[in-house]
Short mmCIF file of C-alpha atoms and ligand atoms in Angstrom, two decimals:
data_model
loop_
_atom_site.label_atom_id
_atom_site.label_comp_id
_atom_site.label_asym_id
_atom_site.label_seq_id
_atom_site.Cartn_x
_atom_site.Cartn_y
_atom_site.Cartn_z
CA UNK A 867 136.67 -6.99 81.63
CA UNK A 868 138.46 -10.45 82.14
CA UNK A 869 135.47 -12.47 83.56
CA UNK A 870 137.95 -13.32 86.79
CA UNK A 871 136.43 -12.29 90.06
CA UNK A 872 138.57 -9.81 92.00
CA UNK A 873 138.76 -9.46 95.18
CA UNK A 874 140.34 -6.46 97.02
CA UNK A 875 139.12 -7.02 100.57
CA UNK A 876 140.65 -10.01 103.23
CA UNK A 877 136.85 -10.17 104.56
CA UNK A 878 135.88 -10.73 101.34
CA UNK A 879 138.14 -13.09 100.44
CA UNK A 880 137.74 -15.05 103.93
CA UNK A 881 133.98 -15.29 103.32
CA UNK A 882 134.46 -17.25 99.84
CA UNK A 883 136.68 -19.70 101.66
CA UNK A 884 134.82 -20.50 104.65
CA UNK A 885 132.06 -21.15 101.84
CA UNK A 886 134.18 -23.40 100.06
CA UNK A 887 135.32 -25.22 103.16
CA UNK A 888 132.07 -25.84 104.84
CA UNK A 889 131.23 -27.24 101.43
CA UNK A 890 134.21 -29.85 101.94
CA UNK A 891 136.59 -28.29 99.30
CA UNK A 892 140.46 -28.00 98.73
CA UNK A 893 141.41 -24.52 98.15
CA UNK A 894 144.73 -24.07 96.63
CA UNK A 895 146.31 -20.72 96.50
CA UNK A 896 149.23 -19.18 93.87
CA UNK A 897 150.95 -16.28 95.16
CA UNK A 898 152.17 -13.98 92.78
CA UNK A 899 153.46 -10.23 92.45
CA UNK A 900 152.10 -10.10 89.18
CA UNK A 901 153.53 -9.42 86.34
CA UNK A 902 152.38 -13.10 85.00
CA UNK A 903 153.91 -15.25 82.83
CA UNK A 904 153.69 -19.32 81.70
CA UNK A 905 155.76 -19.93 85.04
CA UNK A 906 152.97 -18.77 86.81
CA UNK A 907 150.56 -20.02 84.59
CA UNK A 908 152.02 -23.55 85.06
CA UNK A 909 151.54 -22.96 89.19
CA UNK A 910 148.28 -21.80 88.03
CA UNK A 911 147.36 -25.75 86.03
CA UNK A 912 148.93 -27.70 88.63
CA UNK A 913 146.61 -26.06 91.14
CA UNK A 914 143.27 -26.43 89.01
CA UNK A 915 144.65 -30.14 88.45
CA UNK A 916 144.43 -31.10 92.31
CA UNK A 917 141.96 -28.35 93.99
CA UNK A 918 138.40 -27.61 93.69
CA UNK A 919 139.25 -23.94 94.04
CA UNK A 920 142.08 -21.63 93.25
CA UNK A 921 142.89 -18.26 94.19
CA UNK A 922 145.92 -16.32 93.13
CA UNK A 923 147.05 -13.36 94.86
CA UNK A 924 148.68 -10.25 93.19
CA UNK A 925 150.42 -7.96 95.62
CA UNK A 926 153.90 -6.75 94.95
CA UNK A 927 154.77 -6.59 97.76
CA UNK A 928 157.04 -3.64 99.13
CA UNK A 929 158.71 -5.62 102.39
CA UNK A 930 160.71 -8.09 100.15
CA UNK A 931 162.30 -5.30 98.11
CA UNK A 932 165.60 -4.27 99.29
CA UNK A 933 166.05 -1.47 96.65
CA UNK A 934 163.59 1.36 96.63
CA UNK A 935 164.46 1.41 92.87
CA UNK A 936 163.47 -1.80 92.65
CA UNK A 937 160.24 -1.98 93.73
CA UNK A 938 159.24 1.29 91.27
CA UNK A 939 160.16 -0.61 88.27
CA UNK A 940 158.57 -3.71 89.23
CA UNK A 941 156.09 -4.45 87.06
CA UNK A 942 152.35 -3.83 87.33
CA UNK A 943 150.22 -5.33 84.79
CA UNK A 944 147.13 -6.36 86.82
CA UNK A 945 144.65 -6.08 83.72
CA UNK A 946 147.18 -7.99 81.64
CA UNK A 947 146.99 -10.59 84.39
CA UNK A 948 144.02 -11.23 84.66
CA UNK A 949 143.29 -11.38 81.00
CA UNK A 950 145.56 -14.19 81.40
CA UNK A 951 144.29 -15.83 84.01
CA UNK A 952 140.60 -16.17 82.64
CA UNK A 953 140.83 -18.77 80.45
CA UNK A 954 142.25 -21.12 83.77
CA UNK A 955 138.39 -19.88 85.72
CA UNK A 956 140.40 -19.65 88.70
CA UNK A 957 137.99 -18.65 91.16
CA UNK A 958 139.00 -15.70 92.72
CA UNK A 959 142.45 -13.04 91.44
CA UNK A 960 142.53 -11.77 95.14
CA UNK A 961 144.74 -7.95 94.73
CA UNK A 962 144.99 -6.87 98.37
CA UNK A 963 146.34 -2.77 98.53
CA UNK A 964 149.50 -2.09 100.93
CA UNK A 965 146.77 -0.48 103.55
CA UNK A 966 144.77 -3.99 103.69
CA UNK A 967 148.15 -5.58 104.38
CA UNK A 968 149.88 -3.84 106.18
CA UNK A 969 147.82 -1.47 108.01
CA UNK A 970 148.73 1.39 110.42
CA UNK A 971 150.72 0.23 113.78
CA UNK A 972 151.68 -3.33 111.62
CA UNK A 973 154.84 -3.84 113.72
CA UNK A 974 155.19 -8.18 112.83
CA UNK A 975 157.83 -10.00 111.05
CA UNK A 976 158.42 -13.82 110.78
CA UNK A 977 162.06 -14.37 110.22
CA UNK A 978 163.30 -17.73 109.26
CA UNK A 979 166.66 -18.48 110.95
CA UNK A 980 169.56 -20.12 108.85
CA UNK A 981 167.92 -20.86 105.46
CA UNK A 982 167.75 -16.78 104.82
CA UNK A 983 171.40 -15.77 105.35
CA UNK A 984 172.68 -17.52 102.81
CA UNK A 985 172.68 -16.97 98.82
CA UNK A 986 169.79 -14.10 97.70
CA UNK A 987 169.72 -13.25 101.80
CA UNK A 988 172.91 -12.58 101.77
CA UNK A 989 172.78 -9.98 99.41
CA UNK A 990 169.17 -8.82 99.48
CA UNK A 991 169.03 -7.99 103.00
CA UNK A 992 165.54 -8.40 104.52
CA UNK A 993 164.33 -9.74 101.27
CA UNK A 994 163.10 -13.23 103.15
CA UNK A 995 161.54 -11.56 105.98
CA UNK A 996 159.21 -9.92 103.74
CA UNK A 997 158.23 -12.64 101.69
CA UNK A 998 158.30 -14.92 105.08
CA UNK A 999 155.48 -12.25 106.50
CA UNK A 1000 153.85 -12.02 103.30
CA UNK A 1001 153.51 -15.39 102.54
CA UNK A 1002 152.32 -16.00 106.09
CA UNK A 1003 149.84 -13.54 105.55
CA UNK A 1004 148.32 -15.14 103.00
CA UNK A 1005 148.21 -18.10 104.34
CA UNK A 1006 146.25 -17.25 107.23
CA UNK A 1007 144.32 -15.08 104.91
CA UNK A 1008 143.58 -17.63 102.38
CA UNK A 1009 143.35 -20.46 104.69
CA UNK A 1010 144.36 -22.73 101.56
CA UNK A 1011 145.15 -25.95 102.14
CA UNK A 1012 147.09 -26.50 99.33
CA UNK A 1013 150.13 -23.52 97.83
CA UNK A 1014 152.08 -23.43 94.83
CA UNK A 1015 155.54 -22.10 94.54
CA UNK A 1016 158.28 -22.06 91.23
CA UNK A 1017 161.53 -24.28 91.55
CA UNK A 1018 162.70 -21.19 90.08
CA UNK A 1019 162.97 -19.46 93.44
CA UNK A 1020 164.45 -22.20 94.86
CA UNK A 1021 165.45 -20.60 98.36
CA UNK A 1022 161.98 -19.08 98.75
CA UNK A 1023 160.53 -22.52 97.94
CA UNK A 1024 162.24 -23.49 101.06
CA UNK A 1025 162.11 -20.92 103.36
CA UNK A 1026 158.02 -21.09 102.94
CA UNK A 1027 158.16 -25.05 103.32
CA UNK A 1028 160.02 -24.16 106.46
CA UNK A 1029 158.04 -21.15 107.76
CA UNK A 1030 154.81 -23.30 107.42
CA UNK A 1031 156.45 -25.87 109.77
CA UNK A 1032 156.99 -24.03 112.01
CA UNK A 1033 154.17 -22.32 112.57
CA UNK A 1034 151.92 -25.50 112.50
CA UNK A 1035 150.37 -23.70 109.37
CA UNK A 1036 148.09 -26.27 107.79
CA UNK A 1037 148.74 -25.92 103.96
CA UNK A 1038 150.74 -28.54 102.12
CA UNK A 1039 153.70 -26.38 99.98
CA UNK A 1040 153.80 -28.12 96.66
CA UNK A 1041 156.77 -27.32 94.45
CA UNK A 1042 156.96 -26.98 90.62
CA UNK A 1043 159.34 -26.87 87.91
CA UNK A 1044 160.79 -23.88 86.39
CA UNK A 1045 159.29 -23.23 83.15
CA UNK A 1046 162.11 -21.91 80.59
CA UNK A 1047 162.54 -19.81 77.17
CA UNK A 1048 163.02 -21.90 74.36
CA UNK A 1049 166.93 -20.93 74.97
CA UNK A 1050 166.87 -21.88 78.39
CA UNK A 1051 166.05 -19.01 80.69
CA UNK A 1052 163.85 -19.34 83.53
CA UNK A 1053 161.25 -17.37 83.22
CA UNK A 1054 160.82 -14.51 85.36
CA UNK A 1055 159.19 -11.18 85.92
CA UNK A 1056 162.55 -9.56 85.78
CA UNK A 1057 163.10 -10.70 82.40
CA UNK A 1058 160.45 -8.12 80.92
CA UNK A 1059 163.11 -5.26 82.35
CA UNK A 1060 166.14 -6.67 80.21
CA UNK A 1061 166.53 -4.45 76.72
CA UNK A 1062 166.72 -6.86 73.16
CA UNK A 1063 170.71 -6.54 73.43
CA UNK A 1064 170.56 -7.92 76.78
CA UNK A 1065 168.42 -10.65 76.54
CA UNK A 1066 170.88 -12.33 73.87
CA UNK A 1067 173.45 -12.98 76.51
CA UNK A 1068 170.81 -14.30 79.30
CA UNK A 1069 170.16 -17.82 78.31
CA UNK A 1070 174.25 -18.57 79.25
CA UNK A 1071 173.32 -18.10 83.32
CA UNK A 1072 171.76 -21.52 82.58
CA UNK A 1073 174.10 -23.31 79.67
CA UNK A 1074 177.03 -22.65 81.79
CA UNK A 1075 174.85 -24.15 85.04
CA UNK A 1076 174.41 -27.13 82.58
CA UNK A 1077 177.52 -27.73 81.65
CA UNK A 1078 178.51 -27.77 85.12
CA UNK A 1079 176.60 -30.03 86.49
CA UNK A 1080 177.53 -32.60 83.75
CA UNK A 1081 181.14 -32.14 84.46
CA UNK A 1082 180.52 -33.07 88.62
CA UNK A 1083 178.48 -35.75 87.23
CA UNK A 1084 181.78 -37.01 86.06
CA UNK A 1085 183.81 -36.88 88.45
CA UNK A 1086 185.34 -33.16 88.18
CA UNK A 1087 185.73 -30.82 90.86
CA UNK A 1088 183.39 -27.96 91.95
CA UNK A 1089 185.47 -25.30 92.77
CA UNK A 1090 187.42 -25.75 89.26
CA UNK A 1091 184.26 -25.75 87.50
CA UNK A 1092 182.65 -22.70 89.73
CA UNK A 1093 185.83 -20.80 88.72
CA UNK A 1094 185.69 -21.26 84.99
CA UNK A 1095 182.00 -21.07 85.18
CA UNK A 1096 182.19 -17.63 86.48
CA UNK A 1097 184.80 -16.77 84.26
CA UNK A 1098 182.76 -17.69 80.86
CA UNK A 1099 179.38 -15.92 82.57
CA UNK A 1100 181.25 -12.49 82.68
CA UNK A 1101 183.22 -13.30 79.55
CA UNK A 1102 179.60 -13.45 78.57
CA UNK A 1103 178.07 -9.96 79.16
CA UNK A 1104 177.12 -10.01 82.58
CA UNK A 1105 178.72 -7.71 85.19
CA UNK A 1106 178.31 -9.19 88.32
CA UNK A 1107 178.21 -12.59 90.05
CA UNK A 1108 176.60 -13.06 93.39
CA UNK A 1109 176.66 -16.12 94.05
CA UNK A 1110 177.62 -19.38 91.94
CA UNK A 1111 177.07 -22.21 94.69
CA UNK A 1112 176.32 -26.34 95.19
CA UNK A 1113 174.49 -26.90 98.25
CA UNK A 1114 172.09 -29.10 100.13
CA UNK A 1115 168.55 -29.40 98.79
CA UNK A 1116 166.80 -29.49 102.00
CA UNK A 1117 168.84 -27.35 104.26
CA UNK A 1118 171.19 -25.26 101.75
CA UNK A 1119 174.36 -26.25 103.44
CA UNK A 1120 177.43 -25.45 101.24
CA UNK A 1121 178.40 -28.53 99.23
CA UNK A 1122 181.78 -29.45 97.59
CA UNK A 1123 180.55 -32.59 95.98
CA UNK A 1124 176.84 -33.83 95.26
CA UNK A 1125 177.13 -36.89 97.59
CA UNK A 1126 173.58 -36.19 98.79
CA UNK A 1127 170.53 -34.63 96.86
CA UNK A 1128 171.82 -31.02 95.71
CA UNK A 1129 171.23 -28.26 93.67
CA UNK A 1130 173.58 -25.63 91.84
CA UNK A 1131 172.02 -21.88 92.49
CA UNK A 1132 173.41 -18.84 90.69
CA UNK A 1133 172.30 -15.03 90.65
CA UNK A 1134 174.39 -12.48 88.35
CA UNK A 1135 173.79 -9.20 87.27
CA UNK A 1136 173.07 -8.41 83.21
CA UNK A 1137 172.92 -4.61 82.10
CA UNK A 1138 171.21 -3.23 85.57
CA UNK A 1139 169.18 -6.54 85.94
CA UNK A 1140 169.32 -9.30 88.52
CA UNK A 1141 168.78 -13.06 87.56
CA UNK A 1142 168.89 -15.91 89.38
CA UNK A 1143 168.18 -19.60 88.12
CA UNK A 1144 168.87 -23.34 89.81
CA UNK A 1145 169.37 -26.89 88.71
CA UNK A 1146 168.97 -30.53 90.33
CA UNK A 1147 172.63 -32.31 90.38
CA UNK A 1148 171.78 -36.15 90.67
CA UNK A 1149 173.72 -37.53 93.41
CA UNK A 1150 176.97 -38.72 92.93
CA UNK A 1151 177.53 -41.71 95.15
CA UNK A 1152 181.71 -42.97 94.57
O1 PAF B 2226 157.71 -15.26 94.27
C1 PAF B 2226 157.03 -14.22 94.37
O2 PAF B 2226 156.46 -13.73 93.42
C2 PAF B 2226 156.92 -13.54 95.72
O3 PAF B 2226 158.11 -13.65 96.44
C3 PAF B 2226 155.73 -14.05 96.57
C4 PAF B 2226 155.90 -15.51 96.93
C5 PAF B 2226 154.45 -13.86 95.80
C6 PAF B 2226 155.65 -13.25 97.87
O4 PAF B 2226 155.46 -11.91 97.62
#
């Protein structure tokens, strides 16, 4: 037993809340597919720091995933979680089954237009959809008026600062910084699927992003560094590269020099495993 309440039920859940509301206080909710690790953890202390009341969610959730494979070897640790998430007292670990949902006839999907085709949505098709309906979802299910996303999924971060917009959704998006490995990798679910051999190799997604953005901050140019970047991340071990791009923060337009705030974004493939990490490039204003 891990102390932390669980909830399985929305009705459940959306009892607590109104609770806490009528009471006069901010709920913040972390939504997570489990699997948790100090990036979440981090989401998990900048909540406590600003909200009376925190509930994380834990549903992997099978719309986002693209690969049937994929979604089997997700992992699914929800003891482990919450034995991690006790000493934080969050107030609720809300774990919601496929059937709560997405129930029989669900036929709804919010789709956010432009900011998905790009990058991951262009090679994980449908992937934002189902994290766009999902994260609506628990929105409205939560009714938080505070949510806490990674920097680490920087696209995601954006597409749910977006969908909540639009929608007139009242629940402030607060982003957070990616927490790394001592080497440098983000950390991720995904990296609990890479084998010891292939781990060495990983940190370099995020040396050679580094290196990078110190040679636009002097003056270089980004398609010579993309190419060489690639070159050395493949030299490196990995087998794939999806995408190695500099683009807009806000709207993700494609970038050839950081003349307004931008980010570098990267996914590559490493022994059957896909990473993805991001970096801030500081404005370069000649
Ligand atoms: O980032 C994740 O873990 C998931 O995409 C999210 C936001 C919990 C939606 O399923």
């Amino acid at each position: 037993m891990s102390g932390v309440p669980i909830l399985r039920s929305r009705t459940d859940l959306q009892t607590a809340v109104l609770g806490w509301k009528a009471a006069g206080e901010v709920v913040g909710v972390v939504p997570t597919m489990g699997a948790l690790h100090q990036g979440h953890l981090s989401l998990v202390r900048a909540a406590k720091e600003v909200c009376d009341r925190v509930v994380v969610t834990l549903f992997v959730n099978p719309k986002q995933f693209n690969n049937p494979e994929d979604l089997e070897n997700y992992p699914r640790t929800e003891e482990g979680d919450a034995a991690k998430l006790a000493p934080f007292k969050v107030d609720v670990l809300y774990v919601p089954d496929g059937a709560q949902m997405y129930p029989d006839g669900f036929a709804t999907t919010v789709s956010v237009a432009g900011l998905t085709n790009v990058l991951c949505g262009a090679h994980r098709p449908g992937h934002f959809d189902g994290v766009a309906t999902v994260v609506t979802k628990l929105f409205l299910q939560s009714g938080a008026d505070k949510a806490f996303f990674g920097e680490k999924d920087y696209q995601q971060l954006q597409v749910v600062r977006r969908l909540a917009r639009d929608l007139d959704i009242p629940v402030e998006v607060v982003g957070c910084p990616t927490i790394r490995e001592e080497d440098g990798l983000a950390m991720s679910s995904r990296n609990l699927l890479l084998s010891d051999r292939a781990r060495i190799p990983a940190p370099m997604l995020h040396e050679v992003m580094q290196d990078v953005a110190e040679g636009l901050s002097r003056g270089k140019a980004f398609g010579e560094l993309k190419a060489a970047a690639e070159a050395r991340i493949l030299r490196a071990g990995f087998t794939e590269m999806d995408y190695f791009d500099l683009r807009a923060c806000d709207d993700l337009s494609v970038l050839d020099t950081p003349d307004r705030p931008a980010r570098l974004l990267a996914a590559a493939w490493l022994a059957g495993v896909r990473l993805i990490d991001n970096i801030a490039v500081p404005p370069r204003l000649d």
